PDB file of C-alpha atoms in Angstrom:
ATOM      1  CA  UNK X 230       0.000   0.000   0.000  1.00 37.00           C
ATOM      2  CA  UNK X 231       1.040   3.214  -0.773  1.00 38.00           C
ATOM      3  CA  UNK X 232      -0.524   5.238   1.446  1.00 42.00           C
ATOM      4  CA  UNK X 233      -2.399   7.668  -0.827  1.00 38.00           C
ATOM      5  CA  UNK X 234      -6.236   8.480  -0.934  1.00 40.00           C
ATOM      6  CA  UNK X 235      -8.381   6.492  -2.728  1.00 41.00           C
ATOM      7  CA  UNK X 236      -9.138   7.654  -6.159  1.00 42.00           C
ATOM      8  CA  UNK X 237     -12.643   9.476  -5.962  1.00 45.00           C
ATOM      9  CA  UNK X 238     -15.549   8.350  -8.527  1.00 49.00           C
ATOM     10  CA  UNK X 239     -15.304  10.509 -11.322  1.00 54.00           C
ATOM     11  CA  UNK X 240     -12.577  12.336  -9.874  1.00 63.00           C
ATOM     12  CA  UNK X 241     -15.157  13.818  -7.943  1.00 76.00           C
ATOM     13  CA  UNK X 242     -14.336  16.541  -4.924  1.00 85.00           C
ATOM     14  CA  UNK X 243     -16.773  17.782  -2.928  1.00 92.00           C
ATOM     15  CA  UNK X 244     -17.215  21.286  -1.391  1.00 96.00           C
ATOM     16  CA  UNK X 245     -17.229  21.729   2.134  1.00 96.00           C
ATOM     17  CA  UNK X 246     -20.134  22.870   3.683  1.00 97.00           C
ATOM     18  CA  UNK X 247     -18.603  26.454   5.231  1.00 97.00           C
ATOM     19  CA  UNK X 248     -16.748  26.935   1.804  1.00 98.00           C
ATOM     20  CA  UNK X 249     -19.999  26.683  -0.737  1.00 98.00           C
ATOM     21  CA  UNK X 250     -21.443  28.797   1.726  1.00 98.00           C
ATOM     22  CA  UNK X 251     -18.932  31.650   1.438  1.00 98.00           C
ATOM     23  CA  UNK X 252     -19.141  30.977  -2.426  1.00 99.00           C
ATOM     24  CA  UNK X 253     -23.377  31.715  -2.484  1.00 99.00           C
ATOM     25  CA  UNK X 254     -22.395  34.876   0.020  1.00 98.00           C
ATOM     26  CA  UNK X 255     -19.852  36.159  -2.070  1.00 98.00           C
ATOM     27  CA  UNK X 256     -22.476  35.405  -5.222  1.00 98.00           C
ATOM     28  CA  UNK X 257     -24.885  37.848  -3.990  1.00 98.00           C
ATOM     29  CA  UNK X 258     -27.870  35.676  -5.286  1.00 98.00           C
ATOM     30  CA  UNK X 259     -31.386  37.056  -4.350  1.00 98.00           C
ATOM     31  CA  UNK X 260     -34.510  35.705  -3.176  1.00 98.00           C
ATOM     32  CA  UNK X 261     -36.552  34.447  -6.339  1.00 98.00           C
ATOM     33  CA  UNK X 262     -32.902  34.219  -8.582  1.00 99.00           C
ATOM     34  CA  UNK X 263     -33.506  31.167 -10.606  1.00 99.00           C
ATOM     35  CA  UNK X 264     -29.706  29.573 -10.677  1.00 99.00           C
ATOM     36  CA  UNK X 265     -28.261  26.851 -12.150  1.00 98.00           C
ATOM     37  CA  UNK X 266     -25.831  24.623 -10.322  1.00 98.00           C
ATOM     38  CA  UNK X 267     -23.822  22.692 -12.775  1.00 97.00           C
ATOM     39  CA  UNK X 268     -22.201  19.517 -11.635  1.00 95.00           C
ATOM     40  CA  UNK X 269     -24.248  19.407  -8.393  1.00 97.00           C
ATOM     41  CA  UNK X 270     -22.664  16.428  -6.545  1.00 95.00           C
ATOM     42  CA  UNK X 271     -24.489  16.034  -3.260  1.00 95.00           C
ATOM     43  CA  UNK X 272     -25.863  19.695  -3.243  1.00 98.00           C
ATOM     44  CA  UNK X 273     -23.361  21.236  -1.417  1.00 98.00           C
ATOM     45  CA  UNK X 274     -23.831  24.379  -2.933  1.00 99.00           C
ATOM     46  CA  UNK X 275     -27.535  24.060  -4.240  1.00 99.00           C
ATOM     47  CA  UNK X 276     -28.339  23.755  -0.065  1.00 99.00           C
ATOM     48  CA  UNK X 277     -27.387  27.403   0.512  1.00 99.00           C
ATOM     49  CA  UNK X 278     -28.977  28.683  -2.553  1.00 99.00           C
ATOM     50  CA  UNK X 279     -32.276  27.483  -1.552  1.00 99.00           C
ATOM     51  CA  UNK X 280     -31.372  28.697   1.874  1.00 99.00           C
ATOM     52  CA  UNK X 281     -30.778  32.395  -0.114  1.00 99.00           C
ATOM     53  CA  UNK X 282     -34.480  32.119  -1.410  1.00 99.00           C
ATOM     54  CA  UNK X 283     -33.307  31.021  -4.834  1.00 99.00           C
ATOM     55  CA  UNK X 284     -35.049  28.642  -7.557  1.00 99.00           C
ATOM     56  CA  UNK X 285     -32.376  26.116  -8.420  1.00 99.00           C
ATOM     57  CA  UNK X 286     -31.889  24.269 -11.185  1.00 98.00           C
ATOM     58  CA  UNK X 287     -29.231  21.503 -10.159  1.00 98.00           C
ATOM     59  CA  UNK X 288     -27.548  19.874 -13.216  1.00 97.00           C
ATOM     60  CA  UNK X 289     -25.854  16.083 -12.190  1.00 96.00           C
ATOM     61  CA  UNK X 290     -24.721  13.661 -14.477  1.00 94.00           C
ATOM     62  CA  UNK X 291     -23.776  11.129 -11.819  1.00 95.00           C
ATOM     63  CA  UNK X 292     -27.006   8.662 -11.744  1.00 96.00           C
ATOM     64  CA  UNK X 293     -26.193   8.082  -8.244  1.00 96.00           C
ATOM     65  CA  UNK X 294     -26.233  11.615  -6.814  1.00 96.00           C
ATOM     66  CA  UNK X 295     -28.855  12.606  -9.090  1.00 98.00           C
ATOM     67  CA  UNK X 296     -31.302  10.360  -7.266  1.00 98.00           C
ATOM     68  CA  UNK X 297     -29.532  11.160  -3.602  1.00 98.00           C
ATOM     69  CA  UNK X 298     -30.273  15.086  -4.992  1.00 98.00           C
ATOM     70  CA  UNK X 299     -34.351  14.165  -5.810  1.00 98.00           C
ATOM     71  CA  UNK X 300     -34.787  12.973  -2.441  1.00 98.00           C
ATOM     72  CA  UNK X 301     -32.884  15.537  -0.524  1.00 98.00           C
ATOM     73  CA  UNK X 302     -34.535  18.255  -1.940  1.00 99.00           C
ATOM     74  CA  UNK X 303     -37.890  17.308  -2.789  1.00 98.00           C
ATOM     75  CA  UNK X 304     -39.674  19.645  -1.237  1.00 98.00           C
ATOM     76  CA  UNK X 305     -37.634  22.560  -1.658  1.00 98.00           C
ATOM     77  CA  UNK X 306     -37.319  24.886  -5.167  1.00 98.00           C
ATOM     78  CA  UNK X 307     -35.127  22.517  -6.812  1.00 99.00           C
ATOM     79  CA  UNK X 308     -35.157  20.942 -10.113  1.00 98.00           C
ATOM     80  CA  UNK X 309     -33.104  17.908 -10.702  1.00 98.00           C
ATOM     81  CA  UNK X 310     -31.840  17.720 -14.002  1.00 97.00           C
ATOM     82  CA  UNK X 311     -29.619  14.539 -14.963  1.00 97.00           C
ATOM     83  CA  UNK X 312     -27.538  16.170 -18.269  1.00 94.00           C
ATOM     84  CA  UNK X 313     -23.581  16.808 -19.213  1.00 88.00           C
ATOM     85  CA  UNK X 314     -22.851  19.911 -19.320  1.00 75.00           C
ATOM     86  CA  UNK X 315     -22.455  19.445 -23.355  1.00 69.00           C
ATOM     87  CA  UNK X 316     -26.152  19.078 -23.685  1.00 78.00           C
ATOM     88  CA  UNK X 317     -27.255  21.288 -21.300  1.00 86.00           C
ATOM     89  CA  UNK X 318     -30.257  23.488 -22.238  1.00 91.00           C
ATOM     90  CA  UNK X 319     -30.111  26.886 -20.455  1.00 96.00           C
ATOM     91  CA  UNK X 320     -33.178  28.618 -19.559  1.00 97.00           C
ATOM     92  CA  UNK X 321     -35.102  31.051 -21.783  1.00 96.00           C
ATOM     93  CA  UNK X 322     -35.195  33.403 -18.800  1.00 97.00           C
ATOM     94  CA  UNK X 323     -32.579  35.340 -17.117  1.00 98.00           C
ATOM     95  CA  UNK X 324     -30.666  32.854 -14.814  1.00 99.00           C
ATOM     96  CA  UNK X 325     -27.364  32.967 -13.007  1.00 99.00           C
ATOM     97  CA  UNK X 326     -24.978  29.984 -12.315  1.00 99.00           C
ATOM     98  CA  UNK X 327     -23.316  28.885  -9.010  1.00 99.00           C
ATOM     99  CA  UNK X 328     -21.195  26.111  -9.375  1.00 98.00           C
ATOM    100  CA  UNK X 329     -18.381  23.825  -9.190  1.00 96.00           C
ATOM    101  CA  UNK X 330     -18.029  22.068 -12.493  1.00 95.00           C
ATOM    102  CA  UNK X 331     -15.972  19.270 -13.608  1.00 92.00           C
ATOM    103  CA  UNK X 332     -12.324  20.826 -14.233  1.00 90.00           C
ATOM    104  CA  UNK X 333     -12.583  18.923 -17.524  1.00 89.00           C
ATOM    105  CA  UNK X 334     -15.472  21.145 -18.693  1.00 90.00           C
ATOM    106  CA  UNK X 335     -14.863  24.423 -17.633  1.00 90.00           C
ATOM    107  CA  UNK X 336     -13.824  25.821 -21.139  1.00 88.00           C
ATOM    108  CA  UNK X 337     -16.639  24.063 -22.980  1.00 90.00           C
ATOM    109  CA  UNK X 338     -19.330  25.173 -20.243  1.00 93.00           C
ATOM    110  CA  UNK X 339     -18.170  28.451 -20.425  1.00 92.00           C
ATOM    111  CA  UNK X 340     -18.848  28.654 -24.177  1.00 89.00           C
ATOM    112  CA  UNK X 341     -22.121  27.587 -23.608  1.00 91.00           C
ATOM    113  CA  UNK X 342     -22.795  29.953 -21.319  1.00 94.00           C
ATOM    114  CA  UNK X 343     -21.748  33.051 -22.611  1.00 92.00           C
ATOM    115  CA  UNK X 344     -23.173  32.192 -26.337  1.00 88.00           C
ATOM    116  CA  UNK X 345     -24.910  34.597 -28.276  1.00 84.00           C
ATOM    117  CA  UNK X 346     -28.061  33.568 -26.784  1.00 90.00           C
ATOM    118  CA  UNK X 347     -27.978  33.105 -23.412  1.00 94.00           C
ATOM    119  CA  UNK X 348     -30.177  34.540 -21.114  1.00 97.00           C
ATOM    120  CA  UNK X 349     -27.058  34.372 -18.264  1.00 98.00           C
ATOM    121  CA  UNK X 350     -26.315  37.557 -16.568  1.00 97.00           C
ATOM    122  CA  UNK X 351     -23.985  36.371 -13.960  1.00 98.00           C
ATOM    123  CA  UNK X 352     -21.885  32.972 -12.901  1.00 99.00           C
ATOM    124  CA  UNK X 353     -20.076  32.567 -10.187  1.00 99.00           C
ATOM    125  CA  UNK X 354     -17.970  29.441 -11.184  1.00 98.00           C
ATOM    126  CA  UNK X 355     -15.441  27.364  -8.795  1.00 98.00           C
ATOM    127  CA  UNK X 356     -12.370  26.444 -11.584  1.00 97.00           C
ATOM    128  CA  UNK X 357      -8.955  25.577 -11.850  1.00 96.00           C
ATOM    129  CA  UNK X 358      -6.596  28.632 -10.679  1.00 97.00           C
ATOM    130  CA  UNK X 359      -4.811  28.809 -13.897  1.00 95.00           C
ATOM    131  CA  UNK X 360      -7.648  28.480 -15.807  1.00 94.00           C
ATOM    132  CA  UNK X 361      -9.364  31.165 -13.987  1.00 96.00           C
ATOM    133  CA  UNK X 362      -6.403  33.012 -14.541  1.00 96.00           C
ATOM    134  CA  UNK X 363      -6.270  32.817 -18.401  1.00 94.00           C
ATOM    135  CA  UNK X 364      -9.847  33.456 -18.938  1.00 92.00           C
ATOM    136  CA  UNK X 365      -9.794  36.662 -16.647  1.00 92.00           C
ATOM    137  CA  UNK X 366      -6.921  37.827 -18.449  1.00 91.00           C
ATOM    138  CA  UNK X 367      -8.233  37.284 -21.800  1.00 88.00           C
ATOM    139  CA  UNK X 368      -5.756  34.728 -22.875  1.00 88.00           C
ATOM    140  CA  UNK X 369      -8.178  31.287 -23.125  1.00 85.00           C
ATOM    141  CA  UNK X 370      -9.652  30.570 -26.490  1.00 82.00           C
ATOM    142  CA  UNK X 371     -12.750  32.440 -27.405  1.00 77.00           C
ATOM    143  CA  UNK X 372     -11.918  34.783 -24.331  1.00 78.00           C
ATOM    144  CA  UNK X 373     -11.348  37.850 -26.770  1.00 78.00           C
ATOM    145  CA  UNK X 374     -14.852  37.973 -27.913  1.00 81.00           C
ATOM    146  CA  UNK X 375     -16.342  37.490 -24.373  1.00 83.00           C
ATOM    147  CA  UNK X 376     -14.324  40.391 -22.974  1.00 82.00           C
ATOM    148  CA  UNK X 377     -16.659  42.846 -25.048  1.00 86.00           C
ATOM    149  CA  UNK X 378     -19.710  41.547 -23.735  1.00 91.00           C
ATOM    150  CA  UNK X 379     -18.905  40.140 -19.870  1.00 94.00           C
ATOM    151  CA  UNK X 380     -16.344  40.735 -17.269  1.00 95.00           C
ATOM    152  CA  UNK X 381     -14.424  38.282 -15.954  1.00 95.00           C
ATOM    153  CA  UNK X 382     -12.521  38.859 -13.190  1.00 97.00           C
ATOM    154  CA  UNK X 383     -10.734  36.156 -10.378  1.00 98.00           C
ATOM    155  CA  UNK X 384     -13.175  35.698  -7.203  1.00 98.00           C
ATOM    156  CA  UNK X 385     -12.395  34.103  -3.961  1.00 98.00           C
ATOM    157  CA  UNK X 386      -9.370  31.638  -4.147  1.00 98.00           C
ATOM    158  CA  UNK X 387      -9.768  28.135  -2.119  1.00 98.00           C
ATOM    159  CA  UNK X 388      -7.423  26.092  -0.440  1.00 96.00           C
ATOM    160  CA  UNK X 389      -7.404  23.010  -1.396  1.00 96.00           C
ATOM    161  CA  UNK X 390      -9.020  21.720   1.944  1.00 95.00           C
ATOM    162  CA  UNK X 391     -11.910  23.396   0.536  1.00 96.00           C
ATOM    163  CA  UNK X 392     -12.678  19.899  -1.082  1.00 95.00           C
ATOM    164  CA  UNK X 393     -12.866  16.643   0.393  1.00 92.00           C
ATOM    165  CA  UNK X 394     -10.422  15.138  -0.493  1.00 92.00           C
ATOM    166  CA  UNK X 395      -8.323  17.304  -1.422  1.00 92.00           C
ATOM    167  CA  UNK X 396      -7.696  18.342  -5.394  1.00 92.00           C
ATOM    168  CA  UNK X 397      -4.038  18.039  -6.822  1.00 92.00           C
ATOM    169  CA  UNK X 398      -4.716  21.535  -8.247  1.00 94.00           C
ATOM    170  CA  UNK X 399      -5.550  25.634  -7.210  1.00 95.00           C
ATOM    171  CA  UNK X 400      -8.631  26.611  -7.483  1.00 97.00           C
ATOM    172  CA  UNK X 401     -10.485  30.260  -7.482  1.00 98.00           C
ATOM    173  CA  UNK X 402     -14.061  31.401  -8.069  1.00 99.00           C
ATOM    174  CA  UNK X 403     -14.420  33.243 -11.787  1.00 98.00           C
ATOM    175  CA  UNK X 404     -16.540  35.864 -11.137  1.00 98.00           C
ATOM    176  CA  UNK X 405     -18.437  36.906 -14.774  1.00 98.00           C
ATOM    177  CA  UNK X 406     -21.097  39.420 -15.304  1.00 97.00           C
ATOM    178  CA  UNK X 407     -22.475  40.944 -17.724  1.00 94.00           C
ATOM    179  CA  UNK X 408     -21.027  44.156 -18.776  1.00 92.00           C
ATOM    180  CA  UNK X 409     -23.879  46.409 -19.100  1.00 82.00           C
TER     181      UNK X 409
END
């Protein structure tokens, strides 16, 4: 034995509780905010946005968690959806996201989210550090044309005891909202 954690499932790593807390604070979200949570997990984070007074939308792909999120929150604002974030269909209102993605989606998710048509008009997303970085500082791909429309800007950075376990990575909130 080596002495290392076991691998997670899906190289999963949950927020602690007092850190997605600090993450909806720092969001701002309102009472009546409809707000997606991509990559749910447990509902670490979708717990204190329904404690904020928000409608949640809480995107899992996980079959598991997607059932342990039905029950947990089935009589609260919350609607389960089981989808990657490739095929995700974003609301036809004005929505915000809080979330902790997959790493491995961040760029793609972020496309989707700041298309042409998307209702979004603020994410608060927990990434990589250095991919926070780039994106903030215009350097990721596509980032040029977003920078007219949105500012991004680097948000609250967590240690990585923030997660259980812990990531092998940084990782900071990207704060993005639309430039108006």
């Amino acid at each position: 034995m080596s002495g290392l954690p076991a691998p997670t499932p899906w190289g999963w790593h949950p927020l602690s509780d007092q850190w997605a807390a600090r993450i909806v604070a720092d969001a701002q979200v309102r009472p009546g905010d409809l707000v997606l949570d991509v990559g749910a997990g447990e509902g670490a984070l979708t717990t204190h946005l329904v404690a904020a007074g928000a409608r949640v939308i809480a995107v899992e792909l996980h079959p598991g968690r997607v059932g342990r999120l039905r029950e947990r929150f089935a009589a609260a604002p919350v609607t389960v959806v089981r989808a990657d974030a490739g095929s995700l269909r974003l609301p036809r209102r004005p929505f915000r996201v809080v979330a902790s993605p997959p790493y491995a989606i961040s760029s793609r998710l972020l496309r989707t989210l700041l298309g042409a048509h998307s209702r979004l008009f603020a994410a608060d997303l927990v990434l990589q550090r250095a991919v926070v970085r780039r994106f903030a500082e215009g350097r990721a791909p596509g980032a040029g044309r977003w920078l007219r429309q949105w500012e991004l800007r680097p948000g609250l950075a967590l240690p990585r005891r923030a997660f259980r376990p812990p990531p092998q990575v940084d990782s900071s909130v990207l704060v993005v909202r639309r430039r108006r």
